[in-house]
mmCIF file of C-alpha atoms in Angstrom:
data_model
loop_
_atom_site.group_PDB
_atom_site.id
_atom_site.type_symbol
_atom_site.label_atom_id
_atom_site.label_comp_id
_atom_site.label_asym_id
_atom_site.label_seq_id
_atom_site.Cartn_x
_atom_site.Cartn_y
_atom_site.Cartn_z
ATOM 1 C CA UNK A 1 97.379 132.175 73.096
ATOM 2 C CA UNK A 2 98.045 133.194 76.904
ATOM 3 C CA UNK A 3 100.724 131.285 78.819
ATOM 4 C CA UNK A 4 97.755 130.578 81.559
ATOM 5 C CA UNK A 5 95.212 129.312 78.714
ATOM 6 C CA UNK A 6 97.982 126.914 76.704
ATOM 7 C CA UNK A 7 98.533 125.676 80.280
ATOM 8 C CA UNK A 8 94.889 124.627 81.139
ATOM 9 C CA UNK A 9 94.569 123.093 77.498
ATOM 10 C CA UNK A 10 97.538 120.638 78.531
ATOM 11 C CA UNK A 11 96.047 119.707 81.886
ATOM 12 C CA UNK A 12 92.645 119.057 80.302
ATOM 13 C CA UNK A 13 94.531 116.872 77.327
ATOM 14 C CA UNK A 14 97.077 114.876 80.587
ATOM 15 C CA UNK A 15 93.250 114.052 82.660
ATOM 16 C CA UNK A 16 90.740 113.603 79.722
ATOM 17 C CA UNK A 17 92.968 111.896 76.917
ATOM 18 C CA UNK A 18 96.130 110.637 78.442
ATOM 19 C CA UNK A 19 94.360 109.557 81.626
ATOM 20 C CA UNK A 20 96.174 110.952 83.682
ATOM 21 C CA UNK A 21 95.796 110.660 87.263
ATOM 22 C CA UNK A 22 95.219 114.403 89.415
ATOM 23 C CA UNK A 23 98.499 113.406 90.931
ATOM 24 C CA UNK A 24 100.620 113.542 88.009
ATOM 25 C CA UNK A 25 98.666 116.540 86.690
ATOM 26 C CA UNK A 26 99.586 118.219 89.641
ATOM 27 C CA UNK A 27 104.243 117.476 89.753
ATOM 28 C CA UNK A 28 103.492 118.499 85.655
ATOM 29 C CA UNK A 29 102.020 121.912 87.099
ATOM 30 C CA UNK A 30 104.842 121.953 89.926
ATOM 31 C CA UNK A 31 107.294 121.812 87.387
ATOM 32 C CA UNK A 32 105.875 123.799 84.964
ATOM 33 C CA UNK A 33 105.816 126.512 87.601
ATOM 34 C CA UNK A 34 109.784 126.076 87.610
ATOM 35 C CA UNK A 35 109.996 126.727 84.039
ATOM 36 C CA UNK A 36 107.722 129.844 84.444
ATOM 37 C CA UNK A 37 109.517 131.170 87.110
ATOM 38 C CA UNK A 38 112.859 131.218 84.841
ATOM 39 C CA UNK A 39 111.240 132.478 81.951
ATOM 40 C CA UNK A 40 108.896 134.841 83.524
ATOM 41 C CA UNK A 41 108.196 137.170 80.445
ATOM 42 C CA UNK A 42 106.903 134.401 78.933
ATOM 43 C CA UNK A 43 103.297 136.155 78.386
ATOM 44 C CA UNK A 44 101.777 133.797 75.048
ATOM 45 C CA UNK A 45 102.562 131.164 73.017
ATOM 46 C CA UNK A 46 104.291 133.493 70.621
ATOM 47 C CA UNK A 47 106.823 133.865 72.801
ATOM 48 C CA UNK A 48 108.564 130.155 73.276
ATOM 49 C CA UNK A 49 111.081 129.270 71.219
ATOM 50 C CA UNK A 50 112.977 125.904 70.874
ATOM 51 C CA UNK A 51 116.275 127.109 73.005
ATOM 52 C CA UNK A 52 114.201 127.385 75.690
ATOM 53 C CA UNK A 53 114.203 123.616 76.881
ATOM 54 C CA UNK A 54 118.115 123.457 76.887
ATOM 55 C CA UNK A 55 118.389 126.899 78.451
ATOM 56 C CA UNK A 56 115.869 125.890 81.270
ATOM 57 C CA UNK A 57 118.307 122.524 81.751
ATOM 58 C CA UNK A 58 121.179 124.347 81.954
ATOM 59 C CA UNK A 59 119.760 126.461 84.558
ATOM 60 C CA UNK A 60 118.302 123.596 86.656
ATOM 61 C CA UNK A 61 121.847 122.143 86.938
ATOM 62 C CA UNK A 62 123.755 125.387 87.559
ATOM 63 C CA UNK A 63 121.717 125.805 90.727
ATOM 64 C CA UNK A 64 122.842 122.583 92.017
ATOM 65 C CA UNK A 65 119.587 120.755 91.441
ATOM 66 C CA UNK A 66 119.758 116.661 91.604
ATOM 67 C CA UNK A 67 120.335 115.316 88.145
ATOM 68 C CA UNK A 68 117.279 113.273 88.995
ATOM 69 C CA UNK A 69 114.938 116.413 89.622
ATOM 70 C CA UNK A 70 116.347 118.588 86.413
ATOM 71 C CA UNK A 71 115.240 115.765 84.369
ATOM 72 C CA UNK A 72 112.095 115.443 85.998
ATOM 73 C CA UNK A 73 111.336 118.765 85.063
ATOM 74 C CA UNK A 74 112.508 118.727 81.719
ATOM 75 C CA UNK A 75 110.532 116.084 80.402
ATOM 76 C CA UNK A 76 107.296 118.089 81.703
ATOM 77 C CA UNK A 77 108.749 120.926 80.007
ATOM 78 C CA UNK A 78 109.190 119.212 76.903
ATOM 79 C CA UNK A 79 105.758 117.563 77.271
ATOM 80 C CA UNK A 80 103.924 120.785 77.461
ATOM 81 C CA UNK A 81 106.128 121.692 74.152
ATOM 82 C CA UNK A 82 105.252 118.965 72.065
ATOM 83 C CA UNK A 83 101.629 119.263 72.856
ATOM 84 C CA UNK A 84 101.578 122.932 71.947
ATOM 85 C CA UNK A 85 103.581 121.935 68.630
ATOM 86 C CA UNK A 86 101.194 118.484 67.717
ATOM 87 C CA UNK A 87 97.962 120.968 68.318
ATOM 88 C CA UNK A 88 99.328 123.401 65.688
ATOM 89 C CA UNK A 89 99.518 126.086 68.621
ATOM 90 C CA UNK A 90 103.573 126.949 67.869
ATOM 91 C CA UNK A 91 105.646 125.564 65.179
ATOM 92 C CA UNK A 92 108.983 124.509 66.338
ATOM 93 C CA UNK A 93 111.292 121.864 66.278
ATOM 94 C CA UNK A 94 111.823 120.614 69.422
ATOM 95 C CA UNK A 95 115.631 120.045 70.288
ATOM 96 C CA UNK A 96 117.318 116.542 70.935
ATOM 97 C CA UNK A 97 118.557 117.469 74.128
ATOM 98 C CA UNK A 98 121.251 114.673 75.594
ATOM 99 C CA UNK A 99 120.839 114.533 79.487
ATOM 100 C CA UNK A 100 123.232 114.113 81.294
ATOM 101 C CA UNK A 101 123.589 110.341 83.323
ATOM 102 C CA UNK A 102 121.978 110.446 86.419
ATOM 103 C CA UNK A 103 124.291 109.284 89.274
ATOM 104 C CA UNK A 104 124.024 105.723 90.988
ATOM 105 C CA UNK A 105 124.460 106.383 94.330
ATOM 106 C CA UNK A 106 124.842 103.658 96.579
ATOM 107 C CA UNK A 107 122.710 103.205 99.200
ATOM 108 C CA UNK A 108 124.172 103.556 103.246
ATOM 109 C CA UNK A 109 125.169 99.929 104.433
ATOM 110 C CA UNK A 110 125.548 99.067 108.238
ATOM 111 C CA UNK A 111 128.672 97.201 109.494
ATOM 112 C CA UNK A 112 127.627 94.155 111.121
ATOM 113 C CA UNK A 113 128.626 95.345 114.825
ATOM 114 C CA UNK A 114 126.540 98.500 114.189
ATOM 115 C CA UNK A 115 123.511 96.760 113.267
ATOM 116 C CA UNK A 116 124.495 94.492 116.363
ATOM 117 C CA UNK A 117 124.957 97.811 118.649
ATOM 118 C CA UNK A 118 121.617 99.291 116.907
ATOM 119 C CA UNK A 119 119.189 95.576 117.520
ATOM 120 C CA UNK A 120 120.881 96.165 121.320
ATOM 121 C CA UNK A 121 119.747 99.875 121.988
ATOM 122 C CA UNK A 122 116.127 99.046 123.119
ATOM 123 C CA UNK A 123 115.779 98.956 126.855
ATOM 124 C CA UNK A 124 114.537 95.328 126.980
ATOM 125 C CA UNK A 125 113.134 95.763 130.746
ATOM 126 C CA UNK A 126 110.734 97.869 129.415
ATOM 127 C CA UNK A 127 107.595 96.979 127.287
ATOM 128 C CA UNK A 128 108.541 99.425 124.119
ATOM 129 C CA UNK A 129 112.065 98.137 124.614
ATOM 130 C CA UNK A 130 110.865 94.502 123.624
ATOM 131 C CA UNK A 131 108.511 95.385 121.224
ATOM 132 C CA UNK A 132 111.241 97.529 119.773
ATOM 133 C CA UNK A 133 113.644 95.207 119.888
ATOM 134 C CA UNK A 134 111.662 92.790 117.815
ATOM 135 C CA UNK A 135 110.905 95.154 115.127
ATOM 136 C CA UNK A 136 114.427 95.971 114.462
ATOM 137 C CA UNK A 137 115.151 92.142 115.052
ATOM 138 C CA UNK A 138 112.517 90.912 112.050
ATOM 139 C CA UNK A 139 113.580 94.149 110.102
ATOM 140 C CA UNK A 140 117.212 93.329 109.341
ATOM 141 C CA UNK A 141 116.857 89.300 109.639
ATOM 142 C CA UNK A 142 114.346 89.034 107.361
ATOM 143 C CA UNK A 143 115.192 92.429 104.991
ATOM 144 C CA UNK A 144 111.687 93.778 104.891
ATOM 145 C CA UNK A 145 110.013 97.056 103.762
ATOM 146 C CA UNK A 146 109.046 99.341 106.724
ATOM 147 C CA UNK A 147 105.528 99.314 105.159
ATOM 148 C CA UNK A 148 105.717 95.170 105.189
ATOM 149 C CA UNK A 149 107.068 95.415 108.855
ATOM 150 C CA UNK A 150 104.271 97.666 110.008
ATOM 151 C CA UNK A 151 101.602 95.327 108.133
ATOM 152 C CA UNK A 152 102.488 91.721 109.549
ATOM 153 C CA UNK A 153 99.878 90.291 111.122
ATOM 154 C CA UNK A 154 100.004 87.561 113.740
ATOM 155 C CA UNK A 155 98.427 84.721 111.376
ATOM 156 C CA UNK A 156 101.308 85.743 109.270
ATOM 157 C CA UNK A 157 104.083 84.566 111.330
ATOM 158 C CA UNK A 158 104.544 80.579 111.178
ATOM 159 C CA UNK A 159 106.617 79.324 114.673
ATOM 160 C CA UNK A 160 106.856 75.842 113.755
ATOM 161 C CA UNK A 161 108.386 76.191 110.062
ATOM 162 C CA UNK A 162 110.402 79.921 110.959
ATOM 163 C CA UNK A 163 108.763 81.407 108.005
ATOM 164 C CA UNK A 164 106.681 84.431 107.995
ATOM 165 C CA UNK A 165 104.385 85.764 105.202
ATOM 166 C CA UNK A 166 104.502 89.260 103.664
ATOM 167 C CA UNK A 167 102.130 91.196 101.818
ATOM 168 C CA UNK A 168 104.267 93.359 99.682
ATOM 169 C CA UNK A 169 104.128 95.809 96.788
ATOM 170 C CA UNK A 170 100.826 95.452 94.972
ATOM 171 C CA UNK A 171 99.657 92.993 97.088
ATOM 172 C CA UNK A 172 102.036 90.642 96.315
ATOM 173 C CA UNK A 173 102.387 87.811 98.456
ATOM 174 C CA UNK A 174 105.830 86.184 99.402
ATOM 175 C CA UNK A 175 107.121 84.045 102.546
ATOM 176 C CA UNK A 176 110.515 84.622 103.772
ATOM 177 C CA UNK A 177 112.661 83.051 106.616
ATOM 178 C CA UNK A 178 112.883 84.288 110.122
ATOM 179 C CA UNK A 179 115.739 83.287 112.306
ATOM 180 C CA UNK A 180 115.354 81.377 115.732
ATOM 181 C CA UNK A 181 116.491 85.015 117.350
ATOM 182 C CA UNK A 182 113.486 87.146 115.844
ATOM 183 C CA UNK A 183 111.486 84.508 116.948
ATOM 184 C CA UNK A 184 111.962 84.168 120.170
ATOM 185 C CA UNK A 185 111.862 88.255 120.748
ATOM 186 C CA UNK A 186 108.782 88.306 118.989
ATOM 187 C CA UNK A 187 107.418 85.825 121.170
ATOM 188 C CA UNK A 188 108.655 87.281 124.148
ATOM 189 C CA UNK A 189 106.384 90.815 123.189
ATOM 190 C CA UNK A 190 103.651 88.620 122.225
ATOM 191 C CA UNK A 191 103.619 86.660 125.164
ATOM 192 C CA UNK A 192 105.157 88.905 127.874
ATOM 193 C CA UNK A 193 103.854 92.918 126.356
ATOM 194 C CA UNK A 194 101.007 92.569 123.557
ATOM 195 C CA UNK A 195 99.219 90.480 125.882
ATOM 196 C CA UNK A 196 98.584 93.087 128.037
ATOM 197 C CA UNK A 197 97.982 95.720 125.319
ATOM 198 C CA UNK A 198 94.245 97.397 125.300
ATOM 199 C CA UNK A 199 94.773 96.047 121.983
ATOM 200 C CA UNK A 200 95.314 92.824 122.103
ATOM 201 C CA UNK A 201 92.578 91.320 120.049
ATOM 202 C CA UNK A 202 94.099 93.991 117.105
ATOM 203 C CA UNK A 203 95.203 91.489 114.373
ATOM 204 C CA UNK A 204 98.222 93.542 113.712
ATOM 205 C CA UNK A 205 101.280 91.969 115.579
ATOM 206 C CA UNK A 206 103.233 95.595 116.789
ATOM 207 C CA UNK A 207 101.192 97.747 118.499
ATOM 208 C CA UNK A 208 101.221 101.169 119.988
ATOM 209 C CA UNK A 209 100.262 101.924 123.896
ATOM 210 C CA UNK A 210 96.405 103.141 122.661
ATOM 211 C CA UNK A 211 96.574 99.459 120.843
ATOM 212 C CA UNK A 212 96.559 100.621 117.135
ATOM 213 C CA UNK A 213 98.837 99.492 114.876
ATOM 214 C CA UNK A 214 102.222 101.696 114.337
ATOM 215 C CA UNK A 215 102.634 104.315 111.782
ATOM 216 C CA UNK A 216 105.605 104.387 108.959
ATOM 217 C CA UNK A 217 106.689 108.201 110.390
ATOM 218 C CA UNK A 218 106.918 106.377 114.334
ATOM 219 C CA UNK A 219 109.419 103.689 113.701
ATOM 220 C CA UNK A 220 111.033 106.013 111.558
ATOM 221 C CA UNK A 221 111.892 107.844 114.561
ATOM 222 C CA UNK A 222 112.991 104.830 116.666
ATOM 223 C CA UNK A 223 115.368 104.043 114.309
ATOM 224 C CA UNK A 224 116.686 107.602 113.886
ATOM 225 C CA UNK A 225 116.317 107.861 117.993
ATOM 226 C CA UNK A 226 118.379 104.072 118.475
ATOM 227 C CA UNK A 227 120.837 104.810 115.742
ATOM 228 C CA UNK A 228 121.681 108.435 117.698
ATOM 229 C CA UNK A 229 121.735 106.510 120.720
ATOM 230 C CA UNK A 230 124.659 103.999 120.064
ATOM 231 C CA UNK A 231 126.563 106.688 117.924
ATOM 232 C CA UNK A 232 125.461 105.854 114.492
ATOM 233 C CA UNK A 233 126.437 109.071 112.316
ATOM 234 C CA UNK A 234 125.332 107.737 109.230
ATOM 235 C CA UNK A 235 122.119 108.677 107.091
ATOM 236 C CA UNK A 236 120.311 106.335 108.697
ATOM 237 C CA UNK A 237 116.408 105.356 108.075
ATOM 238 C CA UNK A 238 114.691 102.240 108.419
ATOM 239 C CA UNK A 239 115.464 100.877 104.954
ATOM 240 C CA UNK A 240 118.799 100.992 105.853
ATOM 241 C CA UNK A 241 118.685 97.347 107.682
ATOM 242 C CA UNK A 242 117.312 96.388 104.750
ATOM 243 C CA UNK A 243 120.185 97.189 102.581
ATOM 244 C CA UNK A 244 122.370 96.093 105.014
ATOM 245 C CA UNK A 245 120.397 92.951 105.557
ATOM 246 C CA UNK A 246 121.123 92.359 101.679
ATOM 247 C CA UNK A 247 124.649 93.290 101.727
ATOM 248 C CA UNK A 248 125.661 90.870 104.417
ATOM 249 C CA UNK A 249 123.521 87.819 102.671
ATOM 250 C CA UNK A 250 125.850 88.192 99.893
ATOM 251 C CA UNK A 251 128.976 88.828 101.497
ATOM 252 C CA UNK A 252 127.943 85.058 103.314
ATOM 253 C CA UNK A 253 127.671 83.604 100.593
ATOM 254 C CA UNK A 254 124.289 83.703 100.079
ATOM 255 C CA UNK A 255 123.205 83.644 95.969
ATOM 256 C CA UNK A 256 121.635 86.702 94.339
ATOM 257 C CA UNK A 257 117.945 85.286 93.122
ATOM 258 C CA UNK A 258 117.498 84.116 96.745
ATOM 259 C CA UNK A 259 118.050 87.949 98.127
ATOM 260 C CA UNK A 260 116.162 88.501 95.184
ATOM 261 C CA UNK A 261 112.862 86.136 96.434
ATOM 262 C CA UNK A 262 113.545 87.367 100.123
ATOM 263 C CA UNK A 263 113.153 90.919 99.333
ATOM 264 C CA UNK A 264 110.402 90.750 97.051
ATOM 265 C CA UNK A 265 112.543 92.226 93.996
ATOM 266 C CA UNK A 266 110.615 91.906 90.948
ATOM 267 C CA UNK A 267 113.450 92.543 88.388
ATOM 268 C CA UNK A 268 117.020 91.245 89.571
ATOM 269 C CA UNK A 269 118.433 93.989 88.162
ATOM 270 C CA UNK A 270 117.421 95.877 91.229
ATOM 271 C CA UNK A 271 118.791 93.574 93.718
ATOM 272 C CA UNK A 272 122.104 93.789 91.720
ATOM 273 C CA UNK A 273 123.106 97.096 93.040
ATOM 274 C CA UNK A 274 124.111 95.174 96.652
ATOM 275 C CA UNK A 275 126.681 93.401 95.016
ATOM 276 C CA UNK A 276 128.418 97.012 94.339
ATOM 277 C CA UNK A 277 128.159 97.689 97.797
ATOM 278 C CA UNK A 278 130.000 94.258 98.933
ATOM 279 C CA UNK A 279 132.351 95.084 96.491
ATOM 280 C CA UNK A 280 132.679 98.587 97.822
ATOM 281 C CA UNK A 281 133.112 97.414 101.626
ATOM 282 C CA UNK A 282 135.432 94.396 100.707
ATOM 283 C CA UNK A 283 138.057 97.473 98.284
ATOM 284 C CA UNK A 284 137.401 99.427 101.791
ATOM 285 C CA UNK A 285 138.461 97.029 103.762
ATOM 286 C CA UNK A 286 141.566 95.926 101.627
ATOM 287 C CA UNK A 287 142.456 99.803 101.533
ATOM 288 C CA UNK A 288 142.650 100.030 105.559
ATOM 289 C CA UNK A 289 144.683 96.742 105.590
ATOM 290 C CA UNK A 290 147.071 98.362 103.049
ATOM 291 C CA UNK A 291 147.485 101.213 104.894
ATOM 292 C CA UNK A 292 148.393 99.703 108.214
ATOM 293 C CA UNK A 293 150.884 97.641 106.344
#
């Protein structure tokens, strides 16, 4: 069978059996396209052989690919192989191929006078500058996704009891603290900036100048533009607050389930990772206190 026709077999088999969604149909073809590329005289079915999946791995990480991404496009490799093999198209035994551990990396973790230097970078005397300011201020005291931020609506936020409710990841409702300082910046925009706004009536608290709500991509570049602004060098986006907002609640003190609740962490597991990073900063710290010994 042709390369091109054992291909379209699998793609039918992902969408009409596995149920697939277009999506993932598509990365499997992306990938595939990888392995194709390596083994380009690769004509029919005749032609695979097992050695090919550990050759094709081997490859992947040679050229410096991410751990993360050779995988990736192993296991679509090996997919496509096991189908040809369960629908009697080739007979081979597919190899138990050991990957190689994917590296943890840590994610990028503000000091607290950068994140102080960074929520003090908008120009406050000017309307953006406030709003701004407010963002970054409910951001980092409250640890929220950029897609939460950008969602909060003005029912949502709760004055009198300094909580504010989210609408996280598959719908997921939580309410989280808000300190007296977000507070009162995001009552100064509402009161002093969005009340001016074309649109005001918008139920979406931060607004853009043409009154629609703002986009993920736009306060992706105030953060980069801020950062750049007060000499931030780091790899900075706007989930960094959030890590860093989790890294300082448990360098205070603060106990891992509640980080957990306040960032809307399903599995602690994945909050967990933060307490490598405090432990990181505090062995950095005890290293540059060494050293001026």
């Amino acid at each position: 069978m042709e390369i091109v026709d054992a291909l379209a077999k699998f793609y039918q088999h992902l969408l009409a059996v596995k149920g697939c969604a277009k999506t993932t149909v598509t990365s499997y073809d992306q990938d595939l396209k990888q392995f194709f590329i390596l083994f380009k005289d690769k004509k029919t079915t005749d032609d695979l052989e097992a050695t090919d999946l550990t050759d094709f791995l081997a490859s992947e990480l040679n050229k410096g690919h991410a751990v993360s991404t050779a995988l990736r496009r192993l296991t679509a490799s090996r997919a496509f192989y096991a189908f040809l093999v369960s629908e009697n198209i080739i007979h081979i035994a597919l190899p138990k191929i050991v990957a190689p551990k994917t590296i943890k990396t840590l994610p990028n973790v503000l000091s607290v006078e950068e994140v102080e230097a960074l929520l003090n970078a908008p120009d406050v005397n000017k309307g953006d500058g406030v709003r701004d300011r407010a963002m970054l201020e409910l951001m980092y005291g409250s640890g929220l996704r950029v897609s939460e931020l950008i969602n909060v609506q003005i029912k949502d936020i709760n004055f009198v009891k300094h909580t504010i409710t989210i609408r996280g990841k598959g719908s997921k409702m939580r309410r989280v603290s808000v300190g007296e300082y977000a507070l009162e910046w995001i009552g100064n925009y509402i009161n002093h900036v969005r009340c001016h706004n074309i649109g005001r009536t918008n139920k979406y608290l931060f607004l853009n100048r043409y009154g629609e709500p703002l986009s993920r991509q736009y306060f992706f570049k105030l953060v980069k533009k801020y950062a750049a602004q007060v000499g931030i060098s780091e790899n900075i986006s706007p989930h960094t607050l959030r890590h860093s907002f989790a890294t300082h609640m448990l360098e205070n003190g603060a106990k891992l389930i509640s980080v957990q609740e306040m960032l809307g962490h399903e599995n602690l597991a994945t909050t967990q990772i933060y307490t490598h990073v405090s432990t990181r900063r505090i062995k950095e710290a005890y290293d540059l206190y060494i050293k001026d010994k």
